[in-house]
mmCIF file of C-alpha atoms and ligand atoms in Angstrom:
data_model
loop_
_atom_site.group_PDB
_atom_site.id
_atom_site.type_symbol
_atom_site.label_atom_id
_atom_site.label_comp_id
_atom_site.label_asym_id
_atom_site.label_seq_id
_atom_site.Cartn_x
_atom_site.Cartn_y
_atom_site.Cartn_z
ATOM 1 C CA UNK A 948 0.000 0.000 0.000
ATOM 2 C CA UNK A 949 1.195 3.499 -0.859
ATOM 3 C CA UNK A 950 0.358 6.257 1.585
ATOM 4 C CA UNK A 951 1.050 9.971 1.871
ATOM 5 C CA UNK A 952 0.998 11.353 5.409
ATOM 6 C CA UNK A 953 0.667 15.094 5.830
ATOM 7 C CA UNK A 954 1.837 16.268 9.245
ATOM 8 C CA UNK A 955 0.980 19.825 10.246
ATOM 9 C CA UNK A 956 3.872 21.832 11.653
ATOM 10 C CA UNK A 957 1.956 22.465 14.865
ATOM 11 C CA UNK A 958 1.411 18.705 15.183
ATOM 12 C CA UNK A 959 5.011 17.673 14.512
ATOM 13 C CA UNK A 960 6.913 20.445 16.255
ATOM 14 C CA UNK A 961 4.690 22.781 18.256
ATOM 15 C CA UNK A 962 7.553 23.394 20.677
ATOM 16 C CA UNK A 963 10.589 21.692 19.129
ATOM 17 C CA UNK A 964 10.489 18.746 21.536
ATOM 18 C CA UNK A 965 12.576 15.986 20.046
ATOM 19 C CA UNK A 966 10.422 13.245 21.664
ATOM 20 C CA UNK A 967 7.416 14.349 19.651
ATOM 21 C CA UNK A 968 9.329 14.261 16.375
ATOM 22 C CA UNK A 969 10.747 10.876 17.375
ATOM 23 C CA UNK A 970 7.241 9.534 18.076
ATOM 24 C CA UNK A 971 6.084 10.563 14.596
ATOM 25 C CA UNK A 972 9.206 9.073 13.035
ATOM 26 C CA UNK A 973 8.563 5.794 14.885
ATOM 27 C CA UNK A 974 5.095 5.551 13.370
ATOM 28 C CA UNK A 975 6.346 6.298 9.865
ATOM 29 C CA UNK A 976 9.211 3.833 10.270
ATOM 30 C CA UNK A 977 6.887 1.116 11.549
ATOM 31 C CA UNK A 978 4.524 1.544 8.615
ATOM 32 C CA UNK A 979 7.485 1.342 6.229
ATOM 33 C CA UNK A 980 8.840 -1.741 8.012
ATOM 34 C CA UNK A 981 5.420 -3.357 7.613
ATOM 35 C CA UNK A 982 5.732 -2.946 3.875
ATOM 36 C CA UNK A 983 4.038 0.367 3.259
ATOM 37 C CA UNK A 984 5.512 2.840 0.752
ATOM 38 C CA UNK A 985 5.434 6.162 2.565
ATOM 39 C CA UNK A 986 5.664 9.786 1.497
ATOM 40 C CA UNK A 987 5.448 12.490 4.143
ATOM 41 C CA UNK A 988 4.799 16.212 3.884
ATOM 42 C CA UNK A 989 5.556 18.464 6.828
ATOM 43 C CA UNK A 990 4.052 21.897 7.543
ATOM 44 C CA UNK A 991 5.597 25.014 9.052
ATOM 45 C CA UNK A 992 3.445 25.524 12.165
ATOM 46 C CA UNK A 993 3.917 28.412 14.584
ATOM 47 C CA UNK A 994 7.554 28.922 13.631
ATOM 48 C CA UNK A 995 6.582 29.655 10.022
ATOM 49 C CA UNK A 996 3.886 32.063 11.193
ATOM 50 C CA UNK A 997 6.400 33.902 13.412
ATOM 51 C CA UNK A 998 8.936 34.258 10.609
ATOM 52 C CA UNK A 999 6.273 35.342 8.144
ATOM 53 C CA UNK A 1000 4.875 37.873 10.641
ATOM 54 C CA UNK A 1001 8.296 39.387 11.289
ATOM 55 C CA UNK A 1002 9.195 39.511 7.587
ATOM 56 C CA UNK A 1003 5.823 41.113 6.753
ATOM 57 C CA UNK A 1004 6.548 43.882 9.241
ATOM 58 C CA UNK A 1005 9.900 44.333 7.544
ATOM 59 C CA UNK A 1006 8.154 44.885 4.199
ATOM 60 C CA UNK A 1007 8.611 41.520 2.438
ATOM 61 C CA UNK A 1008 6.094 40.881 -0.335
ATOM 62 C CA UNK A 1009 3.744 37.875 -0.384
ATOM 63 C CA UNK A 1010 5.961 35.725 -2.574
ATOM 64 C CA UNK A 1011 8.947 36.432 -0.334
ATOM 65 C CA UNK A 1012 6.805 35.506 2.666
ATOM 66 C CA UNK A 1013 5.772 32.249 1.023
ATOM 67 C CA UNK A 1014 9.420 31.468 0.283
ATOM 68 C CA UNK A 1015 10.225 31.998 3.959
ATOM 69 C CA UNK A 1016 7.322 29.694 4.855
ATOM 70 C CA UNK A 1017 8.630 27.057 2.437
ATOM 71 C CA UNK A 1018 12.075 27.251 4.033
ATOM 72 C CA UNK A 1019 10.563 26.635 7.476
ATOM 73 C CA UNK A 1020 8.546 23.655 6.230
ATOM 74 C CA UNK A 1021 11.767 22.201 4.805
ATOM 75 C CA UNK A 1022 13.514 22.846 8.125
ATOM 76 C CA UNK A 1023 10.773 20.861 9.882
ATOM 77 C CA UNK A 1024 11.115 18.164 7.217
ATOM 78 C CA UNK A 1025 14.814 17.948 8.063
ATOM 79 C CA UNK A 1026 13.927 17.354 11.722
ATOM 80 C CA UNK A 1027 11.801 14.371 10.760
ATOM 81 C CA UNK A 1028 14.531 13.172 8.384
ATOM 82 C CA UNK A 1029 17.033 13.364 11.264
ATOM 83 C CA UNK A 1030 14.797 11.078 13.321
ATOM 84 C CA UNK A 1031 14.274 8.656 10.417
ATOM 85 C CA UNK A 1032 18.004 8.453 9.636
ATOM 86 C CA UNK A 1033 18.926 6.130 6.760
ATOM 87 C CA UNK A 1034 15.407 5.189 5.787
ATOM 88 C CA UNK A 1035 14.580 8.656 4.561
ATOM 89 C CA UNK A 1036 15.883 10.405 1.475
ATOM 90 C CA UNK A 1037 18.627 12.652 2.940
ATOM 91 C CA UNK A 1038 17.069 16.011 2.083
ATOM 92 C CA UNK A 1039 13.498 17.195 1.477
ATOM 93 C CA UNK A 1040 12.648 16.620 -2.199
ATOM 94 C CA UNK A 1041 11.801 19.977 -3.771
ATOM 95 C CA UNK A 1042 9.454 18.616 -6.413
ATOM 96 C CA UNK A 1043 7.063 15.691 -6.855
ATOM 97 C CA UNK A 1044 9.294 13.919 -9.323
ATOM 98 C CA UNK A 1045 12.177 13.680 -6.838
ATOM 99 C CA UNK A 1046 9.821 12.622 -4.053
ATOM 100 C CA UNK A 1047 8.249 9.976 -6.294
ATOM 101 C CA UNK A 1048 11.703 8.719 -7.333
ATOM 102 C CA UNK A 1049 12.751 8.419 -3.669
ATOM 103 C CA UNK A 1050 9.614 6.432 -2.860
ATOM 104 C CA UNK A 1051 10.187 4.265 -5.898
ATOM 105 C CA UNK A 1052 13.665 3.439 -4.579
ATOM 106 C CA UNK A 1053 12.087 2.379 -1.288
ATOM 107 C CA UNK A 1054 13.102 5.485 0.661
ATOM 108 C CA UNK A 1055 10.706 7.462 2.799
ATOM 109 C CA UNK A 1056 10.293 10.850 1.113
ATOM 110 C CA UNK A 1057 9.875 13.785 3.516
ATOM 111 C CA UNK A 1058 8.859 16.973 1.717
ATOM 112 C CA UNK A 1059 8.110 20.483 2.861
ATOM 113 C CA UNK A 1060 6.659 23.152 0.592
ATOM 114 C CA UNK A 1061 7.193 23.354 -3.144
ATOM 115 C CA UNK A 1062 6.120 26.661 -4.635
ATOM 116 C CA UNK A 1063 4.677 30.022 -3.434
ATOM 117 C CA UNK A 1064 0.935 30.621 -3.377
ATOM 118 C CA UNK A 1065 -0.166 27.452 -1.627
ATOM 119 C CA UNK A 1066 0.359 25.463 1.572
ATOM 120 C CA UNK A 1067 1.597 21.988 2.374
ATOM 121 C CA UNK A 1068 -2.057 20.819 2.366
ATOM 122 C CA UNK A 1069 -1.944 21.135 -1.407
ATOM 123 C CA UNK A 1070 1.570 19.669 -1.620
ATOM 124 C CA UNK A 1071 0.294 16.555 0.172
ATOM 125 C CA UNK A 1072 -2.670 16.156 -2.160
ATOM 126 C CA UNK A 1073 -0.473 16.723 -5.224
ATOM 127 C CA UNK A 1074 2.116 14.193 -4.038
ATOM 128 C CA UNK A 1075 -0.663 11.669 -3.396
ATOM 129 C CA UNK A 1076 -1.944 12.275 -6.912
ATOM 130 C CA UNK A 1077 1.549 12.101 -8.433
ATOM 131 C CA UNK A 1078 2.499 8.788 -6.811
ATOM 132 C CA UNK A 1079 -0.995 7.367 -7.242
ATOM 133 C CA UNK A 1080 -1.341 6.817 -3.489
ATOM 134 C CA UNK A 1081 -3.961 4.474 -2.071
ATOM 135 C CA UNK A 1082 -4.464 6.740 0.901
ATOM 136 C CA UNK A 1083 -3.760 10.310 1.991
ATOM 137 C CA UNK A 1084 -3.824 11.079 5.724
ATOM 138 C CA UNK A 1085 -3.922 14.623 7.090
ATOM 139 C CA UNK A 1086 -2.616 14.605 10.653
ATOM 140 C CA UNK A 1087 -3.862 17.961 11.900
ATOM 141 C CA UNK A 1088 -4.576 19.584 15.252
ATOM 142 C CA UNK A 1089 -8.333 19.345 14.572
ATOM 143 C CA UNK A 1090 -10.097 15.985 14.783
ATOM 144 C CA UNK A 1091 -11.837 16.133 11.426
ATOM 145 C CA UNK A 1092 -13.749 18.310 8.995
ATOM 146 C CA UNK A 1093 -16.488 20.436 10.601
ATOM 147 C CA UNK A 1094 -19.366 22.404 9.146
ATOM 148 C CA UNK A 1095 -17.966 25.471 10.913
ATOM 149 C CA UNK A 1096 -14.894 26.378 12.898
ATOM 150 C CA UNK A 1097 -15.397 24.358 16.139
ATOM 151 C CA UNK A 1098 -13.298 26.898 18.040
ATOM 152 C CA UNK A 1099 -15.637 29.684 17.005
ATOM 153 C CA UNK A 1100 -19.073 28.071 16.714
ATOM 154 C CA UNK A 1101 -20.743 25.879 19.356
ATOM 155 C CA UNK A 1102 -23.017 24.031 16.924
ATOM 156 C CA UNK A 1103 -20.240 23.156 14.436
ATOM 157 C CA UNK A 1104 -20.957 19.600 13.252
ATOM 158 C CA UNK A 1105 -18.226 17.081 12.553
ATOM 159 C CA UNK A 1106 -18.569 14.970 9.405
ATOM 160 C CA UNK A 1107 -17.706 11.282 9.734
ATOM 161 C CA UNK A 1108 -17.703 10.907 5.955
ATOM 162 C CA UNK A 1109 -17.859 13.181 2.926
ATOM 163 C CA UNK A 1110 -17.473 12.553 -0.747
ATOM 164 C CA UNK A 1111 -14.795 14.657 -2.460
ATOM 165 C CA UNK A 1112 -17.313 17.053 -4.044
ATOM 166 C CA UNK A 1113 -18.915 17.657 -0.637
ATOM 167 C CA UNK A 1114 -15.466 18.326 0.822
ATOM 168 C CA UNK A 1115 -14.877 21.056 -1.781
ATOM 169 C CA UNK A 1116 -18.254 22.640 -0.940
ATOM 170 C CA UNK A 1117 -17.665 22.524 2.816
ATOM 171 C CA UNK A 1118 -14.154 23.972 2.557
ATOM 172 C CA UNK A 1119 -15.272 26.668 0.105
ATOM 173 C CA UNK A 1120 -17.964 27.653 2.618
ATOM 174 C CA UNK A 1121 -15.470 27.764 5.478
ATOM 175 C CA UNK A 1122 -12.997 29.866 3.495
ATOM 176 C CA UNK A 1123 -15.752 32.415 2.780
ATOM 177 C CA UNK A 1124 -15.864 33.182 6.507
ATOM 178 C CA UNK A 1125 -12.895 35.400 7.229
ATOM 179 C CA UNK A 1126 -10.887 34.116 10.133
ATOM 180 C CA UNK A 1127 -12.351 30.623 10.252
ATOM 181 C CA UNK A 1128 -9.789 27.939 9.667
ATOM 182 C CA UNK A 1129 -10.319 24.736 7.711
ATOM 183 C CA UNK A 1130 -8.244 21.604 8.388
ATOM 184 C CA UNK A 1131 -7.364 21.376 4.679
ATOM 185 C CA UNK A 1132 -7.492 24.260 2.240
ATOM 186 C CA UNK A 1133 -9.539 24.640 -0.927
ATOM 187 C CA UNK A 1134 -6.751 23.878 -3.384
ATOM 188 C CA UNK A 1135 -6.045 20.641 -1.528
ATOM 189 C CA UNK A 1136 -9.746 19.743 -1.559
ATOM 190 C CA UNK A 1137 -9.916 20.336 -5.319
ATOM 191 C CA UNK A 1138 -6.837 18.197 -5.921
ATOM 192 C CA UNK A 1139 -8.378 15.422 -3.812
ATOM 193 C CA UNK A 1140 -11.562 15.678 -5.875
ATOM 194 C CA UNK A 1141 -9.622 15.601 -9.126
ATOM 195 C CA UNK A 1142 -7.383 12.685 -8.222
ATOM 196 C CA UNK A 1143 -9.977 10.594 -6.384
ATOM 197 C CA UNK A 1144 -7.471 9.654 -3.671
ATOM 198 C CA UNK A 1145 -9.109 8.273 -0.575
ATOM 199 C CA UNK A 1146 -8.348 10.664 2.280
ATOM 200 C CA UNK A 1147 -8.616 10.779 6.063
ATOM 201 C CA UNK A 1148 -8.492 13.960 8.157
ATOM 202 C CA UNK A 1149 -7.698 13.197 11.779
ATOM 203 C CA UNK A 1150 -6.228 14.565 14.970
ATOM 204 C CA UNK A 1151 -2.554 13.653 14.631
ATOM 205 C CA UNK A 1152 -1.339 14.901 17.984
ATOM 206 C CA UNK A 1153 -1.100 11.240 19.068
ATOM 207 C CA UNK A 1154 0.987 9.751 16.241
ATOM 208 C CA UNK A 1155 -0.285 6.204 16.871
ATOM 209 C CA UNK A 1156 -3.634 7.350 15.508
ATOM 210 C CA UNK A 1157 -2.009 7.769 12.116
ATOM 211 C CA UNK A 1158 -0.831 4.149 12.189
ATOM 212 C CA UNK A 1159 -4.277 2.834 13.130
ATOM 213 C CA UNK A 1160 -5.879 4.848 10.354
ATOM 214 C CA UNK A 1161 -3.421 3.515 7.766
ATOM 215 C CA UNK A 1162 -3.502 -0.074 8.970
ATOM 216 C CA UNK A 1163 -7.166 -0.581 9.677
ATOM 217 C CA UNK A 1164 -9.001 2.573 8.719
ATOM 218 C CA UNK A 1165 -9.676 3.021 12.453
ATOM 219 C CA UNK A 1166 -9.895 6.680 13.354
ATOM 220 C CA UNK A 1167 -12.226 9.260 14.866
ATOM 221 C CA UNK A 1168 -11.785 11.836 12.109
ATOM 222 C CA UNK A 1169 -13.398 12.376 8.692
ATOM 223 C CA UNK A 1170 -13.235 9.941 5.778
ATOM 224 C CA UNK A 1171 -13.173 11.532 2.337
ATOM 225 C CA UNK A 1172 -14.444 8.873 -0.012
ATOM 226 C CA UNK A 1173 -13.854 9.463 -3.731
ATOM 227 C CA UNK A 1174 -16.990 9.778 -5.834
ATOM 228 C CA UNK A 1175 -18.032 6.361 -7.031
ATOM 229 C CA UNK A 1176 -15.683 4.460 -4.682
ATOM 230 C CA UNK A 1177 -16.753 1.577 -2.474
ATOM 231 C CA UNK A 1178 -17.776 2.661 1.004
ATOM 232 C CA UNK A 1179 -15.350 0.290 2.608
ATOM 233 C CA UNK A 1180 -11.701 0.433 1.629
ATOM 234 C CA UNK A 1181 -9.799 -2.812 1.955
ATOM 235 C CA UNK A 1182 -7.066 -1.687 4.304
ATOM 236 C CA UNK A 1183 -3.713 -3.185 3.623
ATOM 237 C CA UNK A 1184 -3.122 -5.089 6.859
ATOM 238 C CA UNK A 1185 -6.466 -6.825 6.396
ATOM 239 C CA UNK A 1186 -5.510 -7.338 2.769
ATOM 240 C CA UNK A 1187 -2.723 -9.666 3.829
ATOM 241 C CA UNK A 1188 -4.949 -11.826 6.012
HETATM 242 P P1 LIG B 2652 1.979 25.385 5.917
HETATM 243 O O1 LIG B 2652 1.563 24.345 5.004
HETATM 244 O O2 LIG B 2652 2.445 25.003 7.281
HETATM 245 O O3 LIG B 2652 0.883 26.538 5.978
HETATM 246 O O4 LIG B 2652 3.119 26.242 5.230
HETATM 247 P P2 LIG B 2652 -0.377 26.795 6.883
HETATM 248 O O5 LIG B 2652 -1.501 25.979 6.372
HETATM 249 O O6 LIG B 2652 -0.505 28.283 6.874
HETATM 250 O O7 LIG B 2652 0.061 26.297 8.327
HETATM 251 P P3 LIG B 2652 -0.842 25.537 9.405
HETATM 252 O O8 LIG B 2652 -1.313 24.258 8.742
HETATM 253 O O9 LIG B 2652 -1.958 26.468 9.737
HETATM 254 O O10 LIG B 2652 0.152 25.265 10.524
HETATM 255 C C1 LIG B 2652 3.618 27.434 5.839
HETATM 256 C C2 LIG B 2652 3.661 28.549 4.838
HETATM 257 O O11 LIG B 2652 4.637 28.260 3.828
HETATM 258 C C3 LIG B 2652 4.221 28.752 2.569
HETATM 259 C C4 LIG B 2652 2.894 29.460 2.799
HETATM 260 O O12 LIG B 2652 3.165 30.825 3.063
HETATM 261 C C5 LIG B 2652 2.373 28.785 4.064
HETATM 262 O O13 LIG B 2652 1.467 29.597 4.781
HETATM 263 N N1 LIG B 2652 4.136 27.645 1.573
HETATM 264 C C6 LIG B 2652 4.116 26.346 1.980
HETATM 265 C C7 LIG B 2652 4.134 27.947 0.230
HETATM 266 O O14 LIG B 2652 4.137 29.111 -0.170
HETATM 267 N N2 LIG B 2652 4.116 26.920 -0.681
HETATM 268 C C8 LIG B 2652 4.120 25.610 -0.312
HETATM 269 O O15 LIG B 2652 4.138 24.731 -1.216
HETATM 270 C C9 LIG B 2652 4.096 25.332 1.058
#
């Protein structure tokens, strides 16, 4: 099974504690040892926001700010690479082709950002599309896709399952409300819809949850089921039985 795991910067390194990065690396390593081909994409988190905020005050333009954000995502990717040691490609691939080639060789690819004007949500969806992944997992600090921002609205409803077209509609609605944050952004949702990659959005603050989602489809987040796909995916561990 081929999986792309997207780990938000605030999930991987909210405070630069090495144990947290190690715990995520352990999960990725275990999945790889069990025979899974793994690509990972790491976000920038609070550190990226701080750098971008400071550079904005200094007069940097939006593309320059995005480039700073990309550098921070790649710095976080290097942290995860350090914890994965020899199993990971030694530096963050800067395009999908290099990441796909690393995965093809049997390495774990750990990417950060790629190009200005987007976030690592979209990078993850594009990598999943490029490598023809069976599954894309977003490990975020929110436990799924909600009808509204759960931090702002009491009656925000969590979706257990959405088809990809519904995901696009929900995210488009959320992005219309200034200030409300969506667990994946609209470009990512559109790429998921286009590629038809099965996707899970879950709370990744406990890295083991990522492993359970990949192995068994067990999770408490939101399943994004491609249009026309079977309701039940045959998860790869069960596949082998
Ligand atoms: P993130 O993917 O962490 O952005 O990339 P985010 O969604 O704003 O962060 P979270 O999920 O809320 O923690 C950090 C920044 O890097 C730039 C963007 O400016 C983004 O906000 N970036 C990242 C790019 O310009 N292109 C990329 O491909 C990736």
